Amino acid sequence: MKSIKLDHCWVCETRFTDANPPGTANREEHHIVPRQAGGSNGPTVSLCDKHHTILHKIAATLNSKKPKPYGHLIADLDPGRQKKVLYLAGVAANAFAQTKDDPNKRRVVVLTMDRETEDLLNRLKACYPKVRSREALVKLALQSLVNRHYQ
Ligand SMILES: [Zn+2]
Ligand SMILES: [Zn+2]
């Protein structure tokens, strides 16, 4: 991975105040692997302060035991830009997860779900009222598929 140094935010493309001609966004260089997770000398990407803050909020909730919904934080972005924020958040969350001494280390995989997939999950949920989380439901569905193929 190489550093991505830009005169605008990589996500929203708003020009920075130090660009020529100057824009309105405050420049921040985000460490793609965060410094606290060992990325001090690693690549950076130019972001506006707003999207830098949002990506770290999402990364934090992805790693927390009780993830909070974060869709509203990026609801004003088009899908392509949402993907960029979620990509950076996923990389940061995984870096944090791998450097933590947690016996229940989890890989964070950010899935964007279309309406149809969400409906499928919700229908499945109705059949398994005891399954609490979406993660558990996806695991159950995968297990049943695997069982079918590897008897
Ligand atoms: Zn931005
Ligand atoms: Zn950052």
mmCIF file with all atom_site columns, C-alpha atoms and ligand atoms in Angstrom:
data_model
loop_
_atom_site.group_PDB
_atom_site.id
_atom_site.type_symbol
_atom_site.label_atom_id
_atom_site.label_alt_id
_atom_site.label_comp_id
_atom_site.label_asym_id
_atom_site.label_entity_id
_atom_site.label_seq_id
_atom_site.pdbx_PDB_ins_code
_atom_site.Cartn_x
_atom_site.Cartn_y
_atom_site.Cartn_z
_atom_site.occupancy
_atom_site.B_iso_or_equiv
_atom_site.pdbx_formal_charge
_atom_site.auth_seq_id
_atom_site.auth_comp_id
_atom_site.auth_asym_id
_atom_site.auth_atom_id
_atom_site.pdbx_PDB_model_num
ATOM   1   C  CA . MET A 1 1   ? 0.000   0.000   0.000  1.00 0.00 ? 1   MET A CA 1
ATOM   2   C  CA . LYS A 1 2   ? 1.305   3.433   -0.921 1.00 0.00 ? 2   LYS A CA 1
ATOM   3   C  CA . SER A 1 3   ? 0.453   6.742   0.678  1.00 0.00 ? 3   SER A CA 1
ATOM   4   C  CA . ILE A 1 4   ? -2.267  8.643   -1.099 1.00 0.00 ? 4   ILE A CA 1
ATOM   5   C  CA . LYS A 1 5   ? -1.465  12.342  -0.785 1.00 0.00 ? 5   LYS A CA 1
ATOM   6   C  CA . LEU A 1 6   ? -4.131  14.511  -2.366 1.00 0.00 ? 6   LEU A CA 1
ATOM   7   C  CA . ASP A 1 7   ? -5.251  18.132  -2.523 1.00 0.00 ? 7   ASP A CA 1
ATOM   8   C  CA . HIS A 1 8   ? -8.775  16.948  -1.678 1.00 0.00 ? 8   HIS A CA 1
ATOM   9   C  CA . CYS A 1 9   ? -10.493 14.430  0.614  1.00 0.00 ? 9   CYS A CA 1
ATOM   10  C  CA . TRP A 1 10  ? -10.195 10.887  -0.806 1.00 0.00 ? 10  TRP A CA 1
ATOM   11  C  CA . VAL A 1 11  ? -13.808 10.262  0.207  1.00 0.00 ? 11  VAL A CA 1
ATOM   12  C  CA . CYS A 1 12  ? -15.828 13.386  -0.575 1.00 0.00 ? 12  CYS A CA 1
ATOM   13  C  CA . GLU A 1 13  ? -13.340 15.100  -2.923 1.00 0.00 ? 13  GLU A CA 1
ATOM   14  C  CA . THR A 1 14  ? -13.762 18.474  -1.216 1.00 0.00 ? 14  THR A CA 1
ATOM   15  C  CA . ARG A 1 15  ? -10.593 20.521  -1.788 1.00 0.00 ? 15  ARG A CA 1
ATOM   16  C  CA . PHE A 1 16  ? -8.429  21.356  1.211  1.00 0.00 ? 16  PHE A CA 1
ATOM   17  C  CA . THR A 1 17  ? -7.831  24.853  2.556  1.00 0.00 ? 17  THR A CA 1
ATOM   18  C  CA . ASP A 1 18  ? -4.136  24.433  1.681  1.00 0.00 ? 18  ASP A CA 1
ATOM   19  C  CA . ALA A 1 19  ? -4.877  23.461  -1.949 1.00 0.00 ? 19  ALA A CA 1
ATOM   20  C  CA . ASN A 1 20  ? -4.397  25.786  -4.910 1.00 0.00 ? 20  ASN A CA 1
ATOM   21  C  CA . PRO A 1 21  ? -7.013  27.116  -5.441 1.00 0.00 ? 21  PRO A CA 1
ATOM   22  C  CA . PRO A 1 22  ? -8.017  26.603  -1.823 1.00 0.00 ? 22  PRO A CA 1
ATOM   23  C  CA . GLY A 1 23  ? -11.192 24.747  -0.826 1.00 0.00 ? 23  GLY A CA 1
ATOM   24  C  CA . THR A 1 24  ? -13.130 24.517  2.394  1.00 0.00 ? 24  THR A CA 1
ATOM   25  C  CA . ALA A 1 25  ? -12.047 21.194  3.932  1.00 0.00 ? 25  ALA A CA 1
ATOM   26  C  CA . ASN A 1 26  ? -9.471  20.775  6.702  1.00 0.00 ? 26  ASN A CA 1
ATOM   27  C  CA . ARG A 1 27  ? -6.723  18.371  5.673  1.00 0.00 ? 27  ARG A CA 1
ATOM   28  C  CA . GLU A 1 28  ? -5.862  15.386  7.838  1.00 0.00 ? 28  GLU A CA 1
ATOM   29  C  CA . GLU A 1 29  ? -3.558  12.495  6.956  1.00 0.00 ? 29  GLU A CA 1
ATOM   30  C  CA . HIS A 1 30  ? -5.056  9.222   8.154  1.00 0.00 ? 30  HIS A CA 1
ATOM   31  C  CA . HIS A 1 31  ? -2.711  6.301   8.892  1.00 0.00 ? 31  HIS A CA 1
ATOM   32  C  CA . ILE A 1 32  ? -4.331  3.452   6.982  1.00 0.00 ? 32  ILE A CA 1
ATOM   33  C  CA . VAL A 1 33  ? -3.052  1.101   9.679  1.00 0.00 ? 33  VAL A CA 1
ATOM   34  C  CA . PRO A 1 34  ? -3.560  3.365   12.695 1.00 0.00 ? 34  PRO A CA 1
ATOM   35  C  CA . ARG A 1 35  ? -0.495  4.416   14.670 1.00 0.00 ? 35  ARG A CA 1
ATOM   36  C  CA . GLN A 1 36  ? -1.792  2.779   17.864 1.00 0.00 ? 36  GLN A CA 1
ATOM   37  C  CA . ALA A 1 37  ? -1.966  -0.483  15.902 1.00 0.00 ? 37  ALA A CA 1
ATOM   38  C  CA . GLY A 1 38  ? 1.616   -0.263  14.670 1.00 0.00 ? 38  GLY A CA 1
ATOM   39  C  CA . GLY A 1 39  ? 1.148   1.819   11.542 1.00 0.00 ? 39  GLY A CA 1
ATOM   40  C  CA . SER A 1 40  ? 3.306   4.818   12.445 1.00 0.00 ? 40  SER A CA 1
ATOM   41  C  CA . ASN A 1 41  ? 5.594   4.437   9.450  1.00 0.00 ? 41  ASN A CA 1
ATOM   42  C  CA . GLY A 1 42  ? 2.915   3.034   7.184  1.00 0.00 ? 42  GLY A CA 1
ATOM   43  C  CA . PRO A 1 43  ? 0.969   4.641   4.361  1.00 0.00 ? 43  PRO A CA 1
ATOM   44  C  CA . THR A 1 44  ? -1.431  7.520   4.864  1.00 0.00 ? 44  THR A CA 1
ATOM   45  C  CA . VAL A 1 45  ? -4.400  8.857   2.936  1.00 0.00 ? 45  VAL A CA 1
ATOM   46  C  CA . SER A 1 46  ? -5.607  12.470  2.784  1.00 0.00 ? 46  SER A CA 1
ATOM   47  C  CA . LEU A 1 47  ? -9.047  12.980  4.301  1.00 0.00 ? 47  LEU A CA 1
ATOM   48  C  CA . CYS A 1 48  ? -11.145 15.911  5.441  1.00 0.00 ? 48  CYS A CA 1
ATOM   49  C  CA . ASP A 1 49  ? -11.575 16.146  9.212  1.00 0.00 ? 49  ASP A CA 1
ATOM   50  C  CA . LYS A 1 50  ? -15.228 15.119  8.935  1.00 0.00 ? 50  LYS A CA 1
ATOM   51  C  CA . HIS A 1 51  ? -14.640 11.832  7.136  1.00 0.00 ? 51  HIS A CA 1
ATOM   52  C  CA . HIS A 1 52  ? -11.543 11.103  9.204  1.00 0.00 ? 52  HIS A CA 1
ATOM   53  C  CA . THR A 1 53  ? -13.618 11.356  12.386 1.00 0.00 ? 53  THR A CA 1
ATOM   54  C  CA . ILE A 1 54  ? -16.448 9.265   10.937 1.00 0.00 ? 54  ILE A CA 1
ATOM   55  C  CA . LEU A 1 55  ? -14.156 6.464   9.822  1.00 0.00 ? 55  LEU A CA 1
ATOM   56  C  CA . HIS A 1 56  ? -12.636 6.176   13.290 1.00 0.00 ? 56  HIS A CA 1
ATOM   57  C  CA . LYS A 1 57  ? -16.094 6.144   14.892 1.00 0.00 ? 57  LYS A CA 1
ATOM   58  C  CA . ILE A 1 58  ? -17.136 3.296   12.610 1.00 0.00 ? 58  ILE A CA 1
ATOM   59  C  CA . ALA A 1 59  ? -13.875 1.405   13.212 1.00 0.00 ? 59  ALA A CA 1
ATOM   60  C  CA . ALA A 1 60  ? -14.444 1.687   16.958 1.00 0.00 ? 60  ALA A CA 1
ATOM   61  C  CA . THR A 1 61  ? -17.989 0.370   16.802 1.00 0.00 ? 61  THR A CA 1
ATOM   62  C  CA . LEU A 1 62  ? -16.975 -2.506  14.500 1.00 0.00 ? 62  LEU A CA 1
ATOM   63  C  CA . ASN A 1 63  ? -14.585 -3.627  17.217 1.00 0.00 ? 63  ASN A CA 1
ATOM   64  C  CA . SER A 1 64  ? -16.862 -3.138  20.187 1.00 0.00 ? 64  SER A CA 1
ATOM   65  C  CA . LYS A 1 65  ? -18.740 -6.010  21.812 1.00 0.00 ? 65  LYS A CA 1
ATOM   66  C  CA . LYS A 1 66  ? -22.016 -4.279  21.136 1.00 0.00 ? 66  LYS A CA 1
ATOM   67  C  CA . PRO A 1 67  ? -21.642 -2.636  17.734 1.00 0.00 ? 67  PRO A CA 1
ATOM   68  C  CA . LYS A 1 68  ? -23.848 0.392   17.305 1.00 0.00 ? 68  LYS A CA 1
ATOM   69  C  CA . PRO A 1 69  ? -25.567 1.212   14.033 1.00 0.00 ? 69  PRO A CA 1
ATOM   70  C  CA . TYR A 1 70  ? -23.425 3.527   11.931 1.00 0.00 ? 70  TYR A CA 1
ATOM   71  C  CA . GLY A 1 71  ? -25.400 3.846   8.704  1.00 0.00 ? 71  GLY A CA 1
ATOM   72  C  CA . HIS A 1 72  ? -26.623 7.312   9.616  1.00 0.00 ? 72  HIS A CA 1
ATOM   73  C  CA . LEU A 1 73  ? -23.033 8.582   9.757  1.00 0.00 ? 73  LEU A CA 1
ATOM   74  C  CA . ILE A 1 74  ? -22.567 7.975   6.041  1.00 0.00 ? 74  ILE A CA 1
ATOM   75  C  CA . ALA A 1 75  ? -26.159 8.290   4.852  1.00 0.00 ? 75  ALA A CA 1
ATOM   76  C  CA . ASP A 1 76  ? -25.369 11.521  3.002  1.00 0.00 ? 76  ASP A CA 1
ATOM   77  C  CA . LEU A 1 77  ? -22.721 9.823   0.845  1.00 0.00 ? 77  LEU A CA 1
ATOM   78  C  CA . ASP A 1 78  ? -23.334 7.987   -2.413 1.00 0.00 ? 78  ASP A CA 1
ATOM   79  C  CA . PRO A 1 79  ? -22.632 4.213   -2.374 1.00 0.00 ? 79  PRO A CA 1
ATOM   80  C  CA . GLY A 1 80  ? -19.156 4.569   -3.911 1.00 0.00 ? 80  GLY A CA 1
ATOM   81  C  CA . ARG A 1 81  ? -18.078 7.012   -1.228 1.00 0.00 ? 81  ARG A CA 1
ATOM   82  C  CA . GLN A 1 82  ? -19.691 4.927   1.524  1.00 0.00 ? 82  GLN A CA 1
ATOM   83  C  CA . LYS A 1 83  ? -17.601 2.006   0.321  1.00 0.00 ? 83  LYS A CA 1
ATOM   84  C  CA . LYS A 1 84  ? -14.426 4.060   0.683  1.00 0.00 ? 84  LYS A CA 1
ATOM   85  C  CA . VAL A 1 85  ? -15.248 5.006   4.291  1.00 0.00 ? 85  VAL A CA 1
ATOM   86  C  CA . LEU A 1 86  ? -16.211 1.420   5.163  1.00 0.00 ? 86  LEU A CA 1
ATOM   87  C  CA . TYR A 1 87  ? -13.061 0.078   3.527  1.00 0.00 ? 87  TYR A CA 1
ATOM   88  C  CA . LEU A 1 88  ? -10.825 2.343   5.614  1.00 0.00 ? 88  LEU A CA 1
ATOM   89  C  CA . ALA A 1 89  ? -12.870 1.613   8.756  1.00 0.00 ? 89  ALA A CA 1
ATOM   90  C  CA . GLY A 1 90  ? -12.581 -2.146  8.162  1.00 0.00 ? 90  GLY A CA 1
ATOM   91  C  CA . VAL A 1 91  ? -8.805  -1.987  7.686  1.00 0.00 ? 91  VAL A CA 1
ATOM   92  C  CA . ALA A 1 92  ? -8.402  0.077   10.868 1.00 0.00 ? 92  ALA A CA 1
ATOM   93  C  CA . ALA A 1 93  ? -10.742 -2.189  12.873 1.00 0.00 ? 93  ALA A CA 1
ATOM   94  C  CA . ASN A 1 94  ? -8.862  -5.319  11.794 1.00 0.00 ? 94  ASN A CA 1
ATOM   95  C  CA . ALA A 1 95  ? -5.537  -3.737  12.676 1.00 0.00 ? 95  ALA A CA 1
ATOM   96  C  CA . PHE A 1 96  ? -6.827  -2.899  16.155 1.00 0.00 ? 96  PHE A CA 1
ATOM   97  C  CA . ALA A 1 97  ? -8.349  -6.365  16.581 1.00 0.00 ? 97  ALA A CA 1
ATOM   98  C  CA . GLN A 1 98  ? -5.084  -8.052  15.651 1.00 0.00 ? 98  GLN A CA 1
ATOM   99  C  CA . THR A 1 99  ? -3.011  -6.021  18.049 1.00 0.00 ? 99  THR A CA 1
ATOM   100 C  CA . LYS A 1 100 ? -5.352  -6.556  20.973 1.00 0.00 ? 100 LYS A CA 1
ATOM   101 C  CA . ASP A 1 101 ? -4.752  -9.443  23.349 1.00 0.00 ? 101 ASP A CA 1
ATOM   102 C  CA . ASP A 1 102 ? -8.257  -10.705 23.050 1.00 0.00 ? 102 ASP A CA 1
ATOM   103 C  CA . PRO A 1 103 ? -8.855  -14.483 23.088 1.00 0.00 ? 103 PRO A CA 1
ATOM   104 C  CA . ASN A 1 104 ? -12.045 -13.949 21.102 1.00 0.00 ? 104 ASN A CA 1
ATOM   105 C  CA . LYS A 1 105 ? -10.355 -12.175 18.238 1.00 0.00 ? 105 LYS A CA 1
ATOM   106 C  CA . ARG A 1 106 ? -12.768 -11.602 15.441 1.00 0.00 ? 106 ARG A CA 1
ATOM   107 C  CA . ARG A 1 107 ? -12.184 -10.673 11.843 1.00 0.00 ? 107 ARG A CA 1
ATOM   108 C  CA . VAL A 1 108 ? -14.229 -7.679  10.831 1.00 0.00 ? 108 VAL A CA 1
ATOM   109 C  CA . VAL A 1 109 ? -15.788 -8.104  7.430  1.00 0.00 ? 109 VAL A CA 1
ATOM   110 C  CA . VAL A 1 110 ? -17.830 -5.197  6.203  1.00 0.00 ? 110 VAL A CA 1
ATOM   111 C  CA . LEU A 1 111 ? -20.687 -6.392  4.079  1.00 0.00 ? 111 LEU A CA 1
ATOM   112 C  CA . THR A 1 112 ? -22.926 -4.059  2.237  1.00 0.00 ? 112 THR A CA 1
ATOM   113 C  CA . MET A 1 113 ? -26.296 -5.737  2.028  1.00 0.00 ? 113 MET A CA 1
ATOM   114 C  CA . ASP A 1 114 ? -28.950 -5.059  -0.541 1.00 0.00 ? 114 ASP A CA 1
ATOM   115 C  CA . ARG A 1 115 ? -32.598 -4.986  0.396  1.00 0.00 ? 115 ARG A CA 1
ATOM   116 C  CA . GLU A 1 116 ? -33.221 -8.485  -0.965 1.00 0.00 ? 116 GLU A CA 1
ATOM   117 C  CA . THR A 1 117 ? -30.468 -10.019 1.176  1.00 0.00 ? 117 THR A CA 1
ATOM   118 C  CA . GLU A 1 118 ? -31.741 -8.206  4.212  1.00 0.00 ? 118 GLU A CA 1
ATOM   119 C  CA . ASP A 1 119 ? -35.227 -9.584  3.552  1.00 0.00 ? 119 ASP A CA 1
ATOM   120 C  CA . LEU A 1 120 ? -33.790 -13.105 3.299  1.00 0.00 ? 120 LEU A CA 1
ATOM   121 C  CA . LEU A 1 121 ? -32.100 -12.675 6.649  1.00 0.00 ? 121 LEU A CA 1
ATOM   122 C  CA . ASN A 1 122 ? -35.266 -11.321 8.224  1.00 0.00 ? 122 ASN A CA 1
ATOM   123 C  CA . ARG A 1 123 ? -37.325 -14.243 6.913  1.00 0.00 ? 123 ARG A CA 1
ATOM   124 C  CA . LEU A 1 124 ? -34.752 -16.656 8.301  1.00 0.00 ? 124 LEU A CA 1
ATOM   125 C  CA . LYS A 1 125 ? -34.813 -14.821 11.604 1.00 0.00 ? 125 LYS A CA 1
ATOM   126 C  CA . ALA A 1 126 ? -38.526 -15.557 11.925 1.00 0.00 ? 126 ALA A CA 1
ATOM   127 C  CA . CYS A 1 127 ? -37.729 -19.303 11.800 1.00 0.00 ? 127 CYS A CA 1
ATOM   128 C  CA . TYR A 1 128 ? -35.056 -19.040 14.477 1.00 0.00 ? 128 TYR A CA 1
ATOM   129 C  CA . PRO A 1 129 ? -36.412 -16.709 17.136 1.00 0.00 ? 129 PRO A CA 1
ATOM   130 C  CA . LYS A 1 130 ? -33.732 -17.826 19.603 1.00 0.00 ? 130 LYS A CA 1
ATOM   131 C  CA . VAL A 1 131 ? -30.894 -16.670 17.388 1.00 0.00 ? 131 VAL A CA 1
ATOM   132 C  CA . ARG A 1 132 ? -30.153 -13.212 18.671 1.00 0.00 ? 132 ARG A CA 1
ATOM   133 C  CA . SER A 1 133 ? -27.738 -11.517 16.318 1.00 0.00 ? 133 SER A CA 1
ATOM   134 C  CA . ARG A 1 134 ? -27.418 -11.240 12.580 1.00 0.00 ? 134 ARG A CA 1
ATOM   135 C  CA . GLU A 1 135 ? -23.901 -12.588 12.894 1.00 0.00 ? 135 GLU A CA 1
ATOM   136 C  CA . ALA A 1 136 ? -25.210 -15.748 14.551 1.00 0.00 ? 136 ALA A CA 1
ATOM   137 C  CA . LEU A 1 137 ? -27.849 -16.094 11.860 1.00 0.00 ? 137 LEU A CA 1
ATOM   138 C  CA . VAL A 1 138 ? -25.316 -15.795 9.054  1.00 0.00 ? 138 VAL A CA 1
ATOM   139 C  CA . LYS A 1 139 ? -23.129 -18.341 10.825 1.00 0.00 ? 139 LYS A CA 1
ATOM   140 C  CA . LEU A 1 140 ? -26.067 -20.733 11.103 1.00 0.00 ? 140 LEU A CA 1
ATOM   141 C  CA . ALA A 1 141 ? -26.921 -20.342 7.426  1.00 0.00 ? 141 ALA A CA 1
ATOM   142 C  CA . LEU A 1 142 ? -23.304 -20.924 6.417  1.00 0.00 ? 142 LEU A CA 1
ATOM   143 C  CA . GLN A 1 143 ? -23.078 -23.970 8.664  1.00 0.00 ? 143 GLN A CA 1
ATOM   144 C  CA . SER A 1 144 ? -26.127 -25.520 7.089  1.00 0.00 ? 144 SER A CA 1
ATOM   145 C  CA . LEU A 1 145 ? -24.719 -24.947 3.613  1.00 0.00 ? 145 LEU A CA 1
ATOM   146 C  CA . VAL A 1 146 ? -21.351 -26.400 4.600  1.00 0.00 ? 146 VAL A CA 1
ATOM   147 C  CA . ASN A 1 147 ? -23.077 -29.435 6.170  1.00 0.00 ? 147 ASN A CA 1
ATOM   148 C  CA . ARG A 1 148 ? -24.901 -30.023 2.933  1.00 0.00 ? 148 ARG A CA 1
ATOM   149 C  CA . HIS A 1 149 ? -21.701 -29.976 0.894  1.00 0.00 ? 149 HIS A CA 1
ATOM   150 C  CA . TYR A 1 150 ? -19.369 -31.775 3.316  1.00 0.00 ? 150 TYR A CA 1
ATOM   151 C  CA . GLN A 1 151 ? -21.323 -34.677 4.764  1.00 0.00 ? 151 GLN A CA 1
HETATM 152 ZN ZN . ZN  B 2 .   ? -14.371 14.228  3.165  1.00 0.00 ? 1   ZN  B ZN 1
HETATM 153 ZN ZN . ZN  B 2 .   ? -6.908  8.165   11.291 1.00 0.00 ? 2   ZN  B ZN 1
#
